[in-house]
Amino acid sequence: TLSHSLIIALASLTWLESLSETGWTSLNLYMATDPLSTPLLVLTCWLLPLMILASQNHTALEPVNRQRMYITLLTSLQIFLILAFSATEIIMFYIMFEATLIPTLVIITRWGNQTERLNAGTYFLFYTLAGSLPLLVALLLLQNSTGTLSLLTLQYSAPLQLVSYA
């Protein structure tokens, strides 16, 4: 597993050199990279092998099924982050970003070091969801006013008029 994740991390370095004239390198209709998302994708790919290496001593005493569960959670977290950072639809970014909450919450509550890890997981879930609800409302308003949430076509739509209540 570590060797596979290292191969993926090394292969992710090829994203740093590929850039098209528009700034977007399209993988398909729903996934693309740009100069902002490319470093985040590379860092995400490097995160998995580093986390596996850093947790070797902590998980060595665990049973094999718990070790597999831990690596599965880390891998699913990496997949959700890659999908979030390469999304061309803003709503797909939102859904994938929210999907990272589940493996992160399980990692915090199960493999946290201190006894307060359950409280930490509760606070993490509450504050993250409370912070993301205004983003969802803003995305729905953006969809309503522009008719699209695609980052590829949103740049060609008319700029939004800000409403001032003063």
Backbone as a printed PyTorch tensor [residue, N CA C, xyz], in Angstrom:
tensor([[[  0.8260,  -1.1890,   0.0000],
         [  0.0000,   0.0000,   0.0000],
         [  0.8690,   1.2500,   0.0000]],

        [[  1.9180,   1.2440,   0.7730],
         [  2.8080,   2.3950,   0.8040],
         [  3.4870,   2.5830,  -0.5420]],

        [[  3.9060,   1.4820,  -1.1550],
         [  4.5690,   1.6010,  -2.4580],
         [  3.6040,   2.0960,  -3.5260]],

        [[  2.3540,   1.6430,  -3.4810],
         [  1.3680,   2.1290,  -4.4470],
         [  1.1130,   3.6210,  -4.2720]],

        [[  0.9850,   4.0530,  -3.0330],
         [  0.7250,   5.4740,  -2.7980],
         [  1.9340,   6.3300,  -3.1600]],

        [[  3.1380,   5.7990,  -2.9900],
         [  4.3250,   6.5400,  -3.4160],
         [  4.3910,   6.6620,  -4.9330]],

        [[  3.9840,   5.6230,  -5.6440],
         [  3.9500,   5.6870,  -7.1090],
         [  2.9400,   6.7300,  -7.5670]],

        [[  1.7790,   6.7610,  -6.9330],
         [  0.7680,   7.7730,  -7.2720],
         [  1.2950,   9.1700,  -6.9610]],

        [[  1.9840,   9.3230,  -5.8370],
         [  2.5310,  10.6300,  -5.4680],
         [  3.5830,  11.0820,  -6.4740]],

        [[  4.4320,  10.1760,  -6.9070],
         [  5.4340,  10.5460,  -7.9090],
         [  4.7920,  10.8560,  -9.2510]],

        [[  3.7670,  10.1040,  -9.6210],
         [  3.0750,  10.3710, -10.8870],
         [  2.3400,  11.7030, -10.8510]],

        [[  1.9420,  12.1400,  -9.6660],
         [  1.2230,  13.4170,  -9.5650],
         [  2.1130,  14.6030,  -9.8930]],

        [[  3.4050,  14.4290,  -9.8360],
         [  4.3070,  15.5330, -10.1720],
         [  4.2100,  15.9280, -11.6390]],

        [[  3.6940,  15.0470, -12.4880],
         [  3.5360,  15.3990, -13.9030],
         [  2.4560,  16.4510, -14.1070]],

        [[  1.5420,  16.6030, -13.1460],
         [  0.5160,  17.6380, -13.2540],
         [  1.1220,  19.0290, -13.1850]],

        [[  2.2690,  19.1680, -12.5450],
         [  2.8590,  20.4870, -12.3610],
         [  3.3540,  21.0930, -13.6670]],

        [[  3.7100,  20.2700, -14.6320],
         [  4.2570,  20.8150, -15.8720],
         [  3.2280,  20.9840, -16.9770]],

        [[  2.0910,  20.3280, -16.8920],
         [  1.1110,  20.4210, -17.9690],
         [  0.1400,  21.5610, -17.7040]],

        [[  0.1190,  22.5220, -18.6200],
         [ -0.7680,  23.6670, -18.5040],
         [ -1.1460,  24.1070, -19.9090]],

        [[ -2.4280,  24.2780, -20.1550],
         [ -2.8710,  24.6890, -21.4820],
         [ -2.9440,  26.2080, -21.5570]],

        [[ -3.3130,  26.7190, -22.7440],
         [ -3.3630,  28.1650, -22.9410],
         [ -4.4740,  28.8200, -22.1360]],

        [[ -5.5690,  28.1240, -21.9270],
         [ -6.6860,  28.7050, -21.1870],
         [ -6.4720,  28.6450, -19.6850]],

        [[ -5.4670,  27.9280, -19.2430],
         [ -5.2430,  27.7610, -17.8150],
         [ -5.8500,  26.4830, -17.2780]],

        [[ -6.7550,  25.8660, -18.0340],
         [ -7.4130,  24.6360, -17.6140],
         [ -6.8350,  23.4650, -18.3880]],

        [[ -6.5230,  22.4080, -17.7070],
         [ -6.1660,  21.1500, -18.3430],
         [ -7.3050,  20.1950, -18.0500]],

        [[ -8.0900,  19.8990, -19.0740],
         [ -9.3150,  19.1390, -18.8760],
         [ -9.0430,  17.6460, -18.9110]],

        [[ -9.5110,  16.9600, -17.8950],
         [ -9.4370,  15.5070, -17.8700],
         [-10.6840,  14.9100, -18.5090]],

        [[-11.8390,  15.4620, -18.1870],
         [-13.1120,  15.1360, -18.8190],
         [-14.0580,  16.2970, -18.5410]],

        [[-15.3520,  16.1030, -18.7890],
         [-16.3040,  17.2000, -18.6420],
         [-16.4360,  17.6840, -17.2000]],

        [[-16.2140,  16.8030, -16.2420],
         [-16.4350,  17.1560, -14.8440],
         [-15.1580,  17.3210, -14.0310]],

        [[-14.0180,  17.0130, -14.6230],
         [-12.7530,  17.1150, -13.9000],
         [-11.7270,  17.8400, -14.7510]],

        [[-11.0510,  18.8060, -14.1480],
         [ -9.9980,  19.5500, -14.8250],
         [ -9.0650,  20.1230, -13.7640]],

        [[ -7.8990,  20.5340, -14.2030],
         [ -6.9590,  21.1710, -13.2860],
         [ -6.6280,  22.5560, -13.8060]],

        [[ -6.3060,  23.4290, -12.8920],
         [ -5.8780,  24.7780, -13.2270],
         [ -4.6880,  25.1140, -12.3320]],

        [[ -4.0830,  26.2880, -12.5060],
         [ -2.8980,  26.6040, -11.6880],
         [ -3.1610,  26.6560, -10.1850]],

        [[ -4.4010,  26.8420,  -9.7680],
         [ -4.7070,  26.8540,  -8.3370],
         [ -4.9040,  25.4400,  -7.7860]],

        [[ -5.5740,  24.5890,  -8.5420],
         [ -5.8780,  23.2510,  -8.0340],
         [ -4.7230,  22.2660,  -8.1990]],

        [[ -3.8280,  22.5120,  -9.1440],
         [ -2.7420,  21.5640,  -9.3910],
         [ -1.8420,  21.3560,  -8.1720]],

        [[ -1.3480,  22.4120,  -7.5170],
         [ -0.5310,  22.1480,  -6.3160],
         [ -1.3090,  21.4650,  -5.1980]],

        [[ -2.5970,  21.7700,  -5.0780],
         [ -3.4120,  21.1100,  -4.0520],
         [ -3.5710,  19.6250,  -4.3540]],

        [[ -3.7100,  19.2880,  -5.6390],
         [ -3.8040,  17.8790,  -6.0220],
         [ -2.5000,  17.1420,  -5.7380]],

        [[ -1.3760,  17.7780,  -6.0470],
         [ -0.0800,  17.1450,  -5.7960],
         [  0.1290,  16.9480,  -4.2950]],

        [[ -0.2020,  17.9560,  -3.5040],
         [ -0.0750,  17.8140,  -2.0500],
         [ -0.9960,  16.7300,  -1.5020]],

        [[ -2.1810,  16.6100,  -2.0690],
         [ -3.1060,  15.5580,  -1.6490],
         [ -2.5290,  14.1790,  -1.9430]],

        [[ -1.9110,  14.0340,  -3.1040],
         [ -1.3170,  12.7360,  -3.4560],
         [ -0.1170,  12.4060,  -2.5700]],

        [[  0.6140,  13.4130,  -2.1290],
         [  1.7520,  13.1740,  -1.2490],
         [  1.3230,  12.9540,   0.1960]],

        [[  0.1100,  13.3310,   0.5280],
         [ -0.3640,  13.2190,   1.9010],
         [ -0.5410,  11.7610,   2.3430]],

        [[ -1.0430,  10.9130,   1.4630],
         [ -1.3150,   9.5190,   1.8470],
         [ -0.0520,   8.7560,   2.2490]],

        [[  1.0150,   8.7280,   1.4330],
         [  2.1910,   7.9770,   1.8950],
         [  2.8170,   8.5690,   3.1540]],

        [[  2.7630,   9.8910,   3.2960],
         [  3.3260,  10.4980,   4.5040],
         [  2.5070,  10.1370,   5.7430]],

        [[  1.1910,  10.0840,   5.6030],
         [  0.3560,   9.7120,   6.7510],
         [  0.5310,   8.2360,   7.1000]],

        [[  0.7120,   7.3990,   6.0970],
         [  0.9510,   5.9800,   6.3790],
         [  2.2800,   5.8070,   7.1070]],

        [[  3.3050,   6.5240,   6.6480],
         [  4.6060,   6.4380,   7.3160],
         [  4.5500,   6.9970,   8.7370]],

        [[  3.8520,   8.1020,   8.9150],
         [  3.7960,   8.7370,  10.2340],
         [  3.0150,   7.9040,  11.2430]],

        [[  2.0980,   7.0860,  10.7820],
         [  1.2640,   6.3150,  11.7110],
         [  1.7330,   4.8730,  11.8750]],

        [[  2.8960,   4.5340,  11.3910],
         [  3.3810,   3.1570,  11.4930],
         [  3.4710,   2.6860,  12.9400]],

        [[  4.0580,   3.4870,  13.8050],
         [  4.2130,   3.0700,  15.2080],
         [  2.8770,   3.0200,  15.9310]],

        [[  1.9780,   3.9120,  15.5710],
         [  0.6800,   3.9870,  16.2510],
         [ -0.2280,   2.8160,  15.8740]],

        [[ -0.1790,   2.3840,  14.6160],
         [ -1.0770,   1.3180,  14.1590],
         [ -0.4320,  -0.0640,  14.1870]],

        [[  0.8410,  -0.1550,  14.5260],
         [  1.5220,  -1.4540,  14.5050],
         [  0.9370,  -2.4250,  15.5240]],

        [[  0.4390,  -1.9130,  16.6300],
         [ -0.1070,  -2.7810,  17.6760],
         [ -1.5710,  -3.1250,  17.4530]],

        [[ -2.1930,  -2.5030,  16.4680],
         [ -3.6100,  -2.7430,  16.1740],
         [ -3.7840,  -4.0670,  15.4270]],

        [[ -4.9570,  -4.6870,  15.5130],
         [ -5.2330,  -5.8810,  14.6980],
         [ -5.2330,  -5.5300,  13.2050]],

        [[ -5.0970,  -6.5390,  12.3780],
         [ -4.9620,  -6.3250,  10.9350],
         [ -6.2090,  -5.6700,  10.3460]],

        [[ -7.3880,  -6.0560,  10.8200],
         [ -8.6050,  -5.4630,  10.2530],
         [ -8.7070,  -3.9720,  10.5810]],

        [[ -8.2170,  -3.5480,  11.7340],
         [ -8.2190,  -2.1170,  12.0630],
         [ -7.1760,  -1.3640,  11.2460]],

        [[ -6.0450,  -2.0090,  10.9770],
         [ -5.0430,  -1.3860,  10.1120],
         [ -5.6070,  -1.1890,   8.7080]],

        [[ -6.3150,  -2.2040,   8.2220],
         [ -6.9340,  -2.0870,   6.8940],
         [ -7.9990,  -0.9990,   6.8720]],

        [[ -8.7630,  -0.9120,   7.9470],
         [ -9.7860,   0.1280,   8.0460],
         [ -9.1490,   1.5100,   8.0180]],

        [[ -8.0590,   1.6750,   8.7250],
         [ -7.3540,   2.9570,   8.7670],
         [ -6.8380,   3.3370,   7.3810]],

        [[ -6.2180,   2.4050,   6.6950],
         [ -5.6880,   2.6880,   5.3550],
         [ -6.8250,   2.9260,   4.3710]],

        [[ -7.9300,   2.2110,   4.5210],
         [ -9.0950,   2.4380,   3.6630],
         [ -9.6650,   3.8320,   3.8760]],

        [[ -9.7360,   4.2670,   5.1190],
         [-10.2240,   5.6230,   5.4000],
         [ -9.2930,   6.6810,   4.8160]],

        [[ -7.9890,   6.4730,   4.9530],
         [ -7.0360,   7.4290,   4.3800],
         [ -7.1370,   7.4700,   2.8620]],

        [[ -7.3060,   6.2980,   2.2460],
         [ -7.4210,   6.2420,   0.7910],
         [ -8.7100,   6.8970,   0.3170]],

        [[ -9.8110,   6.6490,   1.0090],
         [-11.0660,   7.2940,   0.6140],
         [-10.9880,   8.7990,   0.8180]],

        [[-10.3070,   9.2310,   1.8490],
         [-10.1000,  10.6610,   2.0570],
         [ -9.3100,  11.2670,   0.9020]],

        [[ -8.2830,  10.5530,   0.4520],
         [ -7.5010,  11.0380,  -0.6830],
         [ -8.3480,  11.0930,  -1.9540]],

        [[ -9.1590,  10.0950,  -2.1920],
         [-10.0060,  10.0750,  -3.3920],
         [-10.9950,  11.2290,  -3.3710]],

        [[-11.6430,  11.4540,  -2.2380],
         [-12.5990,  12.5640,  -2.1380],
         [-11.9170,  13.9100,  -2.3420]],

        [[-10.7100,  14.0680,  -1.8040],
         [ -9.9940,  15.3310,  -1.9810],
         [ -9.5650,  15.5380,  -3.4240]],

        [[ -9.1280,  14.4780,  -4.0970],
         [ -8.7600,  14.5980,  -5.5140],
         [ -9.9790,  14.9770,  -6.3400]],

        [[-11.1110,  14.3470,  -6.0620],
         [-12.3370,  14.6960,  -6.7810],
         [-12.7820,  16.1200,  -6.4720]],

        [[-12.5960,  16.5710,  -5.2430],
         [-12.9900,  17.9380,  -4.8850],
         [-12.0980,  18.9590,  -5.5740]],

        [[-10.7930,  18.7460,  -5.5570],
         [ -9.8790,  19.7390,  -6.1160],
         [ -9.8540,  19.7420,  -7.6370]],

        [[-10.3250,  18.6720,  -8.2680],
         [-10.3380,  18.6470,  -9.7310],
         [-11.7300,  18.8580, -10.3030]],

        [[-12.6880,  19.1960,  -9.4790],
         [-14.0710,  19.3660,  -9.9330],
         [-14.2210,  20.6440, -10.7490]],

        [[-14.9740,  20.5510, -11.8410],
         [-15.2990,  21.7460, -12.6170],
         [-16.6670,  22.2860, -12.2520]],

        [[-17.4820,  21.4860, -11.6190],
         [-18.7790,  21.9370, -11.1260],
         [-18.6290,  22.3020,  -9.6520]],

        [[-19.1060,  23.4690,  -9.2860],
         [-18.9510,  23.9230,  -7.9060],
         [-19.7530,  23.0420,  -6.9510]],

        [[-20.8840,  22.5440,  -7.3900],
         [-21.6850,  21.6820,  -6.5150],
         [-20.9850,  20.3340,  -6.2950]],

        [[-20.2410,  19.8590,  -7.3000],
         [-19.4600,  18.6330,  -7.1150],
         [-18.3330,  18.8790,  -6.1120]],

        [[-17.7190,  20.0560,  -6.1870],
         [-16.7120,  20.4110,  -5.1890],
         [-17.3250,  20.3860,  -3.7910]],

        [[-18.4930,  20.9670,  -3.6520],
         [-19.1610,  21.0370,  -2.3480],
         [-19.4740,  19.6330,  -1.8210]],

        [[-20.0210,  18.7810,  -2.6750],
         [-20.3890,  17.4230,  -2.2490],
         [-19.1500,  16.6130,  -1.8750]],

        [[-18.1020,  16.7020,  -2.6900],
         [-16.8870,  15.9380,  -2.3960],
         [-16.1870,  16.4700,  -1.1490]],

        [[-16.2210,  17.7870,  -0.9700],
         [-15.6210,  18.3510,   0.2390],
         [-16.3850,  17.8980,   1.4770]],

        [[-17.6990,  17.8660,   1.3920],
         [-18.4960,  17.3800,   2.5190],
         [-18.3050,  15.8780,   2.7190]],

        [[-18.0290,  15.1440,   1.6520],
         [-17.8030,  13.7030,   1.7750],
         [-16.5170,  13.4040,   2.5360]],

        [[-15.5820,  14.3420,   2.5560],
         [-14.3590,  14.1260,   3.3300],
         [-14.6200,  14.1520,   4.8310]],

        [[-15.7850,  14.6630,   5.2270],
         [-16.1050,  14.7170,   6.6570],
         [-16.2060,  13.3290,   7.2780]],

        [[-16.7690,  12.3840,   6.5410],
         [-17.0260,  11.0540,   7.1060],
         [-15.7250,  10.3350,   7.4600]],

        [[-14.7810,  10.1580,   6.5030],
         [-13.5460,   9.4840,   6.9150],
         [-12.7390,  10.2830,   7.9360]],

        [[-12.7660,  11.6070,   7.8290],
         [-12.0280,  12.4200,   8.7950],
         [-12.6120,  12.2690,  10.1940]],

        [[-13.9250,  12.2470,  10.2820],
         [-14.5830,  12.0800,  11.5800],
         [-14.2560,  10.7190,  12.1910]],

        [[-14.2650,   9.6750,  11.3830],
         [-13.9450,   8.3380,  11.8990],
         [-12.4890,   8.2780,  12.3410]],

        [[-11.5900,   8.8990,  11.5730],
         [-10.1720,   8.9070,  11.9540],
         [ -9.9790,   9.6520,  13.2710]],

        [[-10.6520,  10.7880,  13.4230],
         [-10.5110,  11.5670,  14.6590],
         [-11.0590,  10.7900,  15.8550]],

        [[-12.2590,  10.2270,  15.7070],
         [-12.8940,   9.5830,  16.8600],
         [-12.3080,   8.2100,  17.1750]],

        [[-11.7760,   7.5210,  16.1970],
         [-11.2500,   6.1750,  16.4470],
         [ -9.7550,   6.1850,  16.7540]],

        [[ -8.9820,   6.9570,  15.9950],
         [ -7.5390,   6.9050,  16.1500],
         [ -6.9610,   8.1690,  16.7790]],

        [[ -7.8140,   8.9790,  17.3780],
         [ -7.3070,  10.1450,  18.0930],
         [ -6.5230,   9.7130,  19.3220]],

        [[ -5.6080,  10.5430,  19.7660],
         [ -4.7080,  10.1570,  20.8440],
         [ -5.2950,  10.3440,  22.2310]],

        [[ -6.0400,  11.4100,  22.4450],
         [ -6.5100,  11.6970,  23.7910],
         [ -7.9420,  11.2310,  23.9960]],

        [[ -8.3470,  11.2590,  25.2370],
         [ -9.6970,  10.8080,  25.5710],
         [-10.7600,  11.7930,  25.1050]],

        [[-10.3830,  13.0180,  24.8140],
         [-11.3420,  14.0180,  24.3470],
         [-11.6180,  13.9050,  22.8550]],

        [[-11.2020,  12.8260,  22.2350],
         [-11.3480,  12.7020,  20.7810],
         [-12.8120,  12.6640,  20.3530]],

        [[-13.7070,  12.1340,  21.1900],
         [-15.1260,  12.1320,  20.8390],
         [-15.6870,  13.5480,  20.8450]],

        [[-15.2750,  14.3500,  21.8340],
         [-15.6760,  15.7560,  21.8380],
         [-15.0920,  16.4850,  20.6380]],

        [[-13.8430,  16.1850,  20.3120],
         [-13.2100,  16.8220,  19.1580],
         [-13.9510,  16.4620,  17.8750]],

        [[-14.3700,  15.2120,  17.7400],
         [-15.1360,  14.8000,  16.5680],
         [-16.4820,  15.4810,  16.4860]],

        [[-17.1350,  15.6320,  17.6310],
         [-18.4320,  16.3210,  17.6560],
         [-18.2780,  17.7830,  17.2570]],

        [[-17.2850,  18.4610,  17.8300],
         [-17.0500,  19.8640,  17.4750],
         [-16.6650,  20.0010,  16.0020]],

        [[-15.8390,  19.0830,  15.5270],
         [-15.4280,  19.1110,  14.1190],
         [-16.6390,  19.0110,  13.2030]],

        [[-17.5070,  18.0630,  13.4740],
         [-18.6890,  17.8700,  12.6390],
         [-19.6300,  19.0640,  12.7290]],

        [[-19.8710,  19.5490,  13.9240],
         [-20.8040,  20.6640,  14.1120],
         [-20.3080,  21.9290,  13.4250]],

        [[-19.0690,  22.3160,  13.6800],
         [-18.5660,  23.5700,  13.1200],
         [-18.3710,  23.4880,  11.6130]],

        [[-17.9790,  22.3380,  11.1080],
         [-17.8080,  22.2130,   9.6640],
         [-19.1450,  22.2750,   8.9490]],

        [[-20.1380,  21.5740,   9.4620],
         [-21.4610,  21.6320,   8.8330],
         [-22.0990,  23.0080,   8.9870]],

        [[-21.9200,  23.6340,  10.1460],
         [-22.4760,  24.9800,  10.3450],
         [-21.7960,  25.9890,   9.4320]],

        [[-20.5250,  25.7870,   9.1590],
         [-19.8180,  26.6930,   8.2600],
         [-20.1110,  26.4440,   6.8000]],

        [[-20.4960,  25.2230,   6.4550],
         [-20.7280,  24.9160,   5.0470],
         [-22.1590,  25.1970,   4.5970]],

        [[-23.0790,  25.3500,   5.5140],
         [-24.4560,  25.6630,   5.1200],
         [-24.5820,  27.0320,   4.4480]],

        [[-23.9120,  28.0900,   4.9250],
         [-23.9580,  29.3470,   4.1680],
         [-23.3590,  29.2210,   2.7680]],

        [[-22.3450,  28.3730,   2.6180],
         [-21.7870,  28.1430,   1.2890],
         [-22.8140,  27.4880,   0.3820]],

        [[-23.5700,  26.5380,   0.8910],
         [-24.6100,  25.8940,   0.0910],
         [-25.6700,  26.9050,  -0.3330]],

        [[-26.0670,  27.7820,   0.5680],
         [-27.0460,  28.8210,   0.2260],
         [-26.4760,  29.7450,  -0.8480]],

        [[-25.2090,  30.1260,  -0.7080],
         [-24.5800,  30.9830,  -1.7150],
         [-24.4950,  30.2830,  -3.0660]],

        [[-24.2230,  28.9840,  -3.0660],
         [-24.1710,  28.2360,  -4.3260],
         [-25.5420,  28.1630,  -4.9780]],

        [[-26.5740,  27.9680,  -4.1910],
         [-27.9300,  27.9340,  -4.7470],
         [-28.3210,  29.2950,  -5.3140]],

        [[-27.9420,  30.3750,  -4.6410],
         [-28.2120,  31.7120,  -5.1690],
         [-27.4180,  31.9800,  -6.4430]],

        [[-26.1780,  31.5090,  -6.4930],
         [-25.3640,  31.6650,  -7.7010],
         [-25.9670,  30.8870,  -8.8600]],

        [[-26.4340,  29.6810,  -8.6060],
         [-27.0990,  28.8840,  -9.6370],
         [-28.3600,  29.5840, -10.1240]],

        [[-29.0950,  30.1700,  -9.2060],
         [-30.3340,  30.8470,  -9.5490],
         [-30.0810,  32.0920, -10.3920]],

        [[-29.0100,  32.8200, -10.1080],
         [-28.7710,  34.0710, -10.8170],
         [-28.0040,  33.8860, -12.1210]],

        [[-27.1210,  32.8940, -12.2140],
         [-26.3340,  32.7120, -13.4390],
         [-26.8250,  31.5580, -14.3010]],

        [[-27.4880,  30.5950, -13.7110],
         [-27.9670,  29.4480, -14.4690],
         [-26.9600,  28.3290, -14.5940]],

        [[-25.7740,  28.4840, -14.0250],
         [-24.7650,  27.4400, -14.1070],
         [-23.8850,  27.4750, -12.8650]],

        [[-23.3100,  26.3410, -12.5640],
         [-22.3030,  26.2570, -11.5150],
         [-21.0040,  25.6750, -12.0610]],

        [[-20.8900,  25.6000, -13.3790],
         [-19.6750,  25.0940, -14.0030],
         [-18.6110,  26.1850, -14.0030]],

        [[-17.4470,  25.8610, -13.4840],
         [-16.3620,  26.8330, -13.4700],
         [-15.8890,  27.1720, -14.8760]],

        [[-16.0770,  26.2370, -15.8070],
         [-15.6390,  26.4740, -17.1780],
         [-16.5230,  27.4910, -17.8850]],

        [[-17.8160,  27.5010, -17.5970],
         [-18.7210,  28.4530, -18.2490],
         [-19.0470,  29.6560, -17.3790]],

        [[-18.8150,  29.5660, -16.0940],
         [-19.1200,  30.6730, -15.1910],
         [-18.2580,  31.8940, -15.4760]],

        [[-17.0500,  31.6610, -15.9600],
         [-16.1640,  32.7820, -16.2610],
         [-16.6430,  33.5960, -17.4560]],

        [[-17.5330,  33.0480, -18.2710],
         [-18.0580,  33.7660, -19.4300],
         [-19.4200,  34.3970, -19.1690]],

        [[-19.9830,  34.1910, -17.9920],
         [-21.2880,  34.7770, -17.6890],
         [-21.1030,  36.2200, -17.2340]],

        [[-22.1970,  36.9490, -17.2490],
         [-22.1540,  38.3550, -16.8460],
         [-21.8270,  38.4570, -15.3650]],

        [[-21.0640,  39.4730, -14.9760],
         [-20.7380,  39.6100, -13.5540],
         [-21.9840,  39.8990, -12.7270]],

        [[-21.9710,  39.4060, -11.5160],
         [-23.1080,  39.5860, -10.6200],
         [-23.1500,  41.0180, -10.1010]],

        [[-24.3450,  41.5580, -10.0020],
         [-24.5280,  42.8810,  -9.4230],
         [-24.7130,  42.7290,  -7.9180]],

        [[-23.8770,  43.3900,  -7.1680],
         [-23.9890,  43.3210,  -5.7180],
         [-25.0970,  44.2520,  -5.2520]],

        [[-25.9080,  43.7650,  -4.3620],
         [-27.0300,  44.5390,  -3.8440],
         [-26.6100,  45.1670,  -2.5240]],

        [[-26.7740,  46.4750,  -2.4350],
         [-26.4500,  47.1870,  -1.2060],
         [-27.7400,  47.6560,  -0.5580]],

        [[-27.8630,  47.4140,   0.7140],
         [-29.0600,  47.8170,   1.4370],
         [-28.8400,  49.1120,   2.2150]],

        [[-27.7650,  49.8130,   1.9070],
         [-27.4670,  51.0590,   2.6280],
         [-28.2000,  52.2370,   2.0440]]])
